[in-house]
């Protein structure tokens, strides 16, 4: 089935537009600021031209608990250096714990083995107890509380308890190895470490206690380890883990506590430390503010995702990926969080769609790789599941190819807002994402984020339309990092985003703004191919190759060529094929012909080679730069960021690349 590119795949009904949160927001802004904002385009233009008015409106629309103060933006011409709401006082956790009613705050599935749910009242009570235990442990504002945890309720409880005090929360998923944890928490030096005894993945039980016994002695800052029972329900051998207590024992002295003493903190007070997932060295430690995260997430949940009180929001994520931080902010919009930990293809590939039906999921968040894999598995949830409550599907992690759009609307559900979204750990949110009041065009991200001066510039810093260039943000915004951890002079932070274009955030994505006002992302700028001096986004090649049934996945790099005098690069494509298949000349020719027929001759790889696996980060992103380093006999740093570092061996010493 082919879906025409000149027609929208989906458009909201007039009734849906009228009922959207962003419509009410636009109308309120018109009245309050005495401006004419007839449509989304006008709203976007105003949000960028009048940032102080816009972000005050976001504060009011989100009913933020706290004191806003008089000043909104100081040094608004400095990037970095702008200060948002410098007189404000608020508490992030308080804004996520507004309700104490009996409705679901959190539902949790641990594959098909564990199910749990907490009401708003129960969540509040458990956060109160954990916060009291942290205070007794000596945790104060600015201390770090780390979680080495699955995506389960206790992780959320620990974060909210830390935030209520003003401690900084930082997390890693339990599939990280010992060195990966030390590379992260060794830099941020937590006082308390919350960790699970193990986790489930694809039906198997994975123990974590042995890793904990190795990790904790190498983290001298840790004064207490709180072990959460998840997979072992009876006996826990904690003797080999210094400072360890079971979760129940840690909070037991505080069972009578029912109130939380929320610390009123500055807007810019650090909330999270996040970690870059690259393979170019130890992870960068990116510090995000409580106020910036709260306002940006309220905007994205309420206005871009149309999350309403009582909605049931799901995103498939681990606690090592920023989508976990994004998901849990749904509480501030009045949503119920649907948490899941484990393989997305458990229970015969059906489990996430089973979850959607069983719990009345309204927002289904996943990755482009999941959508691609579901299509290749031949899943047709439209025929096997109801999905009647699902209004929106979100995809991130890598660009969603046009065929992925086709699959969603053909085989999952025809009437939903499909939002391909993109941003990252760097901003804990999105630069470009969806809108409930705009159409969905095949292969395109719907729009730029409100309040973000997102543009695409050529190499000379000139805006371009309908051409590929660099994704930039030309004005400050509240969700910019506070900075990098222990980067006292700000030099590392500046080098990461502001060296390319002075006073402008350069994000490192190679993309295009389309005639619809949407965006297409072609890959990371540092992974773009440059054969003959022509820049090619890697996603342009992946889209064509992965159409072929034989190809499960692919990765493409530019190899310096010729090796003796490398003044150019040649395109080299590696393919992982379906089990039992071998790459032969016939398939190589089909691959090359498919690429040539649908792109340009410059996109056609000089070499096509088969590999058994393709390396990826723990958040599912393939790592072109790491593969390129291996091919060129350069070291690959921070291999602990990879889910499958052994896959790099398939690219090392390939004789085919010497001629």
mmCIF file with all atom_site columns, N, CA, C and O in Angstrom, residues 100 121 124-129 132 254-261:
data_model
loop_
_atom_site.group_PDB
_atom_site.id
_atom_site.type_symbol
_atom_site.label_atom_id
_atom_site.label_alt_id
_atom_site.label_comp_id
_atom_site.label_asym_id
_atom_site.label_entity_id
_atom_site.label_seq_id
_atom_site.pdbx_PDB_ins_code
_atom_site.Cartn_x
_atom_site.Cartn_y
_atom_site.Cartn_z
_atom_site.occupancy
_atom_site.B_iso_or_equiv
_atom_site.pdbx_formal_charge
_atom_site.auth_seq_id
_atom_site.auth_comp_id
_atom_site.auth_asym_id
_atom_site.auth_atom_id
_atom_site.pdbx_PDB_model_num
ATOM 1  N N  . UNK A 1 100 ? -4.071 14.328 46.053 1.00 0.00 ? 100 UNK A N  1
ATOM 2  C CA . UNK A 1 100 ? -3.943 13.207 46.991 1.00 0.00 ? 100 UNK A CA 1
ATOM 3  C C  . UNK A 1 100 ? -5.182 12.325 46.911 1.00 0.00 ? 100 UNK A C  1
ATOM 4  O O  . UNK A 1 100 ? -5.536 11.650 47.877 1.00 0.00 ? 100 UNK A O  1
ATOM 5  N N  . UNK A 1 121 ? -2.896 9.654  46.392 1.00 0.00 ? 121 UNK A N  1
ATOM 6  C CA . UNK A 1 121 ? -2.699 9.737  47.835 1.00 0.00 ? 121 UNK A CA 1
ATOM 7  C C  . UNK A 1 121 ? -1.595 8.819  48.317 1.00 0.00 ? 121 UNK A C  1
ATOM 8  O O  . UNK A 1 121 ? -0.773 9.205  49.159 1.00 0.00 ? 121 UNK A O  1
ATOM 9  N N  . UNK A 1 124 ? 1.842  10.193 47.242 1.00 0.00 ? 124 UNK A N  1
ATOM 10 C CA . UNK A 1 124 ? 2.231  11.308 48.114 1.00 0.00 ? 124 UNK A CA 1
ATOM 11 C C  . UNK A 1 124 ? 2.767  10.768 49.446 1.00 0.00 ? 124 UNK A C  1
ATOM 12 O O  . UNK A 1 124 ? 3.818  11.208 49.930 1.00 0.00 ? 124 UNK A O  1
ATOM 13 N N  . UNK A 1 125 ? 2.058  9.809  50.019 1.00 0.00 ? 125 UNK A N  1
ATOM 14 C CA . UNK A 1 125 ? 2.453  9.276  51.325 1.00 0.00 ? 125 UNK A CA 1
ATOM 15 C C  . UNK A 1 125 ? 3.823  8.599  51.249 1.00 0.00 ? 125 UNK A C  1
ATOM 16 O O  . UNK A 1 125 ? 4.680  8.777  52.130 1.00 0.00 ? 125 UNK A O  1
ATOM 17 N N  . UNK A 1 126 ? 4.047  7.847  50.191 1.00 0.00 ? 126 UNK A N  1
ATOM 18 C CA . UNK A 1 126 ? 5.315  7.126  50.068 1.00 0.00 ? 126 UNK A CA 1
ATOM 19 C C  . UNK A 1 126 ? 6.478  8.086  49.780 1.00 0.00 ? 126 UNK A C  1
ATOM 20 O O  . UNK A 1 126 ? 7.601  7.864  50.237 1.00 0.00 ? 126 UNK A O  1
ATOM 21 N N  . UNK A 1 127 ? 6.211  9.150  49.046 1.00 0.00 ? 127 UNK A N  1
ATOM 22 C CA . UNK A 1 127 ? 7.242  10.172 48.844 1.00 0.00 ? 127 UNK A CA 1
ATOM 23 C C  . UNK A 1 127 ? 7.560  10.859 50.170 1.00 0.00 ? 127 UNK A C  1
ATOM 24 O O  . UNK A 1 127 ? 8.730  11.118 50.494 1.00 0.00 ? 127 UNK A O  1
ATOM 25 N N  . UNK A 1 128 ? 6.533  11.143 50.964 1.00 0.00 ? 128 UNK A N  1
ATOM 26 C CA . UNK A 1 128 ? 6.743  11.778 52.269 1.00 0.00 ? 128 UNK A CA 1
ATOM 27 C C  . UNK A 1 128 ? 7.650  10.921 53.150 1.00 0.00 ? 128 UNK A C  1
ATOM 28 O O  . UNK A 1 128 ? 8.577  11.439 53.813 1.00 0.00 ? 128 UNK A O  1
ATOM 29 N N  . UNK A 1 129 ? 7.400  9.628  53.156 1.00 0.00 ? 129 UNK A N  1
ATOM 30 C CA . UNK A 1 129 ? 8.216  8.730  53.977 1.00 0.00 ? 129 UNK A CA 1
ATOM 31 C C  . UNK A 1 129 ? 9.661  8.679  53.484 1.00 0.00 ? 129 UNK A C  1
ATOM 32 O O  . UNK A 1 129 ? 10.611 8.740  54.277 1.00 0.00 ? 129 UNK A O  1
ATOM 33 N N  . UNK A 1 132 ? 11.531 11.873 54.285 1.00 0.00 ? 132 UNK A N  1
ATOM 34 C CA . UNK A 1 132 ? 11.917 11.925 55.693 1.00 0.00 ? 132 UNK A CA 1
ATOM 35 C C  . UNK A 1 132 ? 13.141 11.046 55.948 1.00 0.00 ? 132 UNK A C  1
ATOM 36 O O  . UNK A 1 132 ? 14.049 11.424 56.708 1.00 0.00 ? 132 UNK A O  1
ATOM 37 N N  . UNK A 1 254 ? 9.626  5.956  59.461 1.00 0.00 ? 254 UNK A N  1
ATOM 38 C CA . UNK A 1 254 ? 8.911  7.168  59.053 1.00 0.00 ? 254 UNK A CA 1
ATOM 39 C C  . UNK A 1 254 ? 7.495  6.873  58.556 1.00 0.00 ? 254 UNK A C  1
ATOM 40 O O  . UNK A 1 254 ? 6.904  7.682  57.841 1.00 0.00 ? 254 UNK A O  1
ATOM 41 N N  . UNK A 1 255 ? 6.955  5.725  58.949 1.00 0.00 ? 255 UNK A N  1
ATOM 42 C CA . UNK A 1 255 ? 5.622  5.335  58.467 1.00 0.00 ? 255 UNK A CA 1
ATOM 43 C C  . UNK A 1 255 ? 4.536  6.305  58.900 1.00 0.00 ? 255 UNK A C  1
ATOM 44 O O  . UNK A 1 255 ? 3.491  6.398  58.261 1.00 0.00 ? 255 UNK A O  1
ATOM 45 N N  . UNK A 1 256 ? 4.758  7.004  59.987 1.00 0.00 ? 256 UNK A N  1
ATOM 46 C CA . UNK A 1 256 ? 3.719  7.929  60.476 1.00 0.00 ? 256 UNK A CA 1
ATOM 47 C C  . UNK A 1 256 ? 3.731  9.264  59.721 1.00 0.00 ? 256 UNK A C  1
ATOM 48 O O  . UNK A 1 256 ? 2.806  10.068 59.876 1.00 0.00 ? 256 UNK A O  1
ATOM 49 N N  . UNK A 1 257 ? 4.745  9.476  58.906 1.00 0.00 ? 257 UNK A N  1
ATOM 50 C CA . UNK A 1 257 ? 4.868  10.757 58.184 1.00 0.00 ? 257 UNK A CA 1
ATOM 51 C C  . UNK A 1 257 ? 3.823  10.808 57.063 1.00 0.00 ? 257 UNK A C  1
ATOM 52 O O  . UNK A 1 257 ? 3.728  9.894  56.247 1.00 0.00 ? 257 UNK A O  1
ATOM 53 N N  . UNK A 1 258 ? 3.060  11.888 57.025 1.00 0.00 ? 258 UNK A N  1
ATOM 54 C CA . UNK A 1 258 ? 2.046  12.036 55.967 1.00 0.00 ? 258 UNK A CA 1
ATOM 55 C C  . UNK A 1 258 ? 2.180  13.349 55.202 1.00 0.00 ? 258 UNK A C  1
ATOM 56 O O  . UNK A 1 258 ? 1.480  13.556 54.212 1.00 0.00 ? 258 UNK A O  1
ATOM 57 N N  . UNK A 1 259 ? 3.059  14.241 55.644 1.00 0.00 ? 259 UNK A N  1
ATOM 58 C CA . UNK A 1 259 ? 3.221  15.534 54.970 1.00 0.00 ? 259 UNK A CA 1
ATOM 59 C C  . UNK A 1 259 ? 4.652  15.673 54.439 1.00 0.00 ? 259 UNK A C  1
ATOM 60 O O  . UNK A 1 259 ? 5.594  15.075 54.973 1.00 0.00 ? 259 UNK A O  1
ATOM 61 N N  . UNK A 1 260 ? 4.779  16.481 53.393 1.00 0.00 ? 260 UNK A N  1
ATOM 62 C CA . UNK A 1 260 ? 6.084  16.744 52.788 1.00 0.00 ? 260 UNK A CA 1
ATOM 63 C C  . UNK A 1 260 ? 6.434  18.207 52.994 1.00 0.00 ? 260 UNK A C  1
ATOM 64 O O  . UNK A 1 260 ? 5.620  19.093 52.721 1.00 0.00 ? 260 UNK A O  1
ATOM 65 N N  . UNK A 1 261 ? 7.632  18.453 53.467 1.00 0.00 ? 261 UNK A N  1
ATOM 66 C CA . UNK A 1 261 ? 8.127  19.813 53.638 1.00 0.00 ? 261 UNK A CA 1
ATOM 67 C C  . UNK A 1 261 ? 8.851  20.212 52.343 1.00 0.00 ? 261 UNK A C  1
ATOM 68 O O  . UNK A 1 261 ? 10.043 19.969 52.181 1.00 0.00 ? 261 UNK A O  1
#
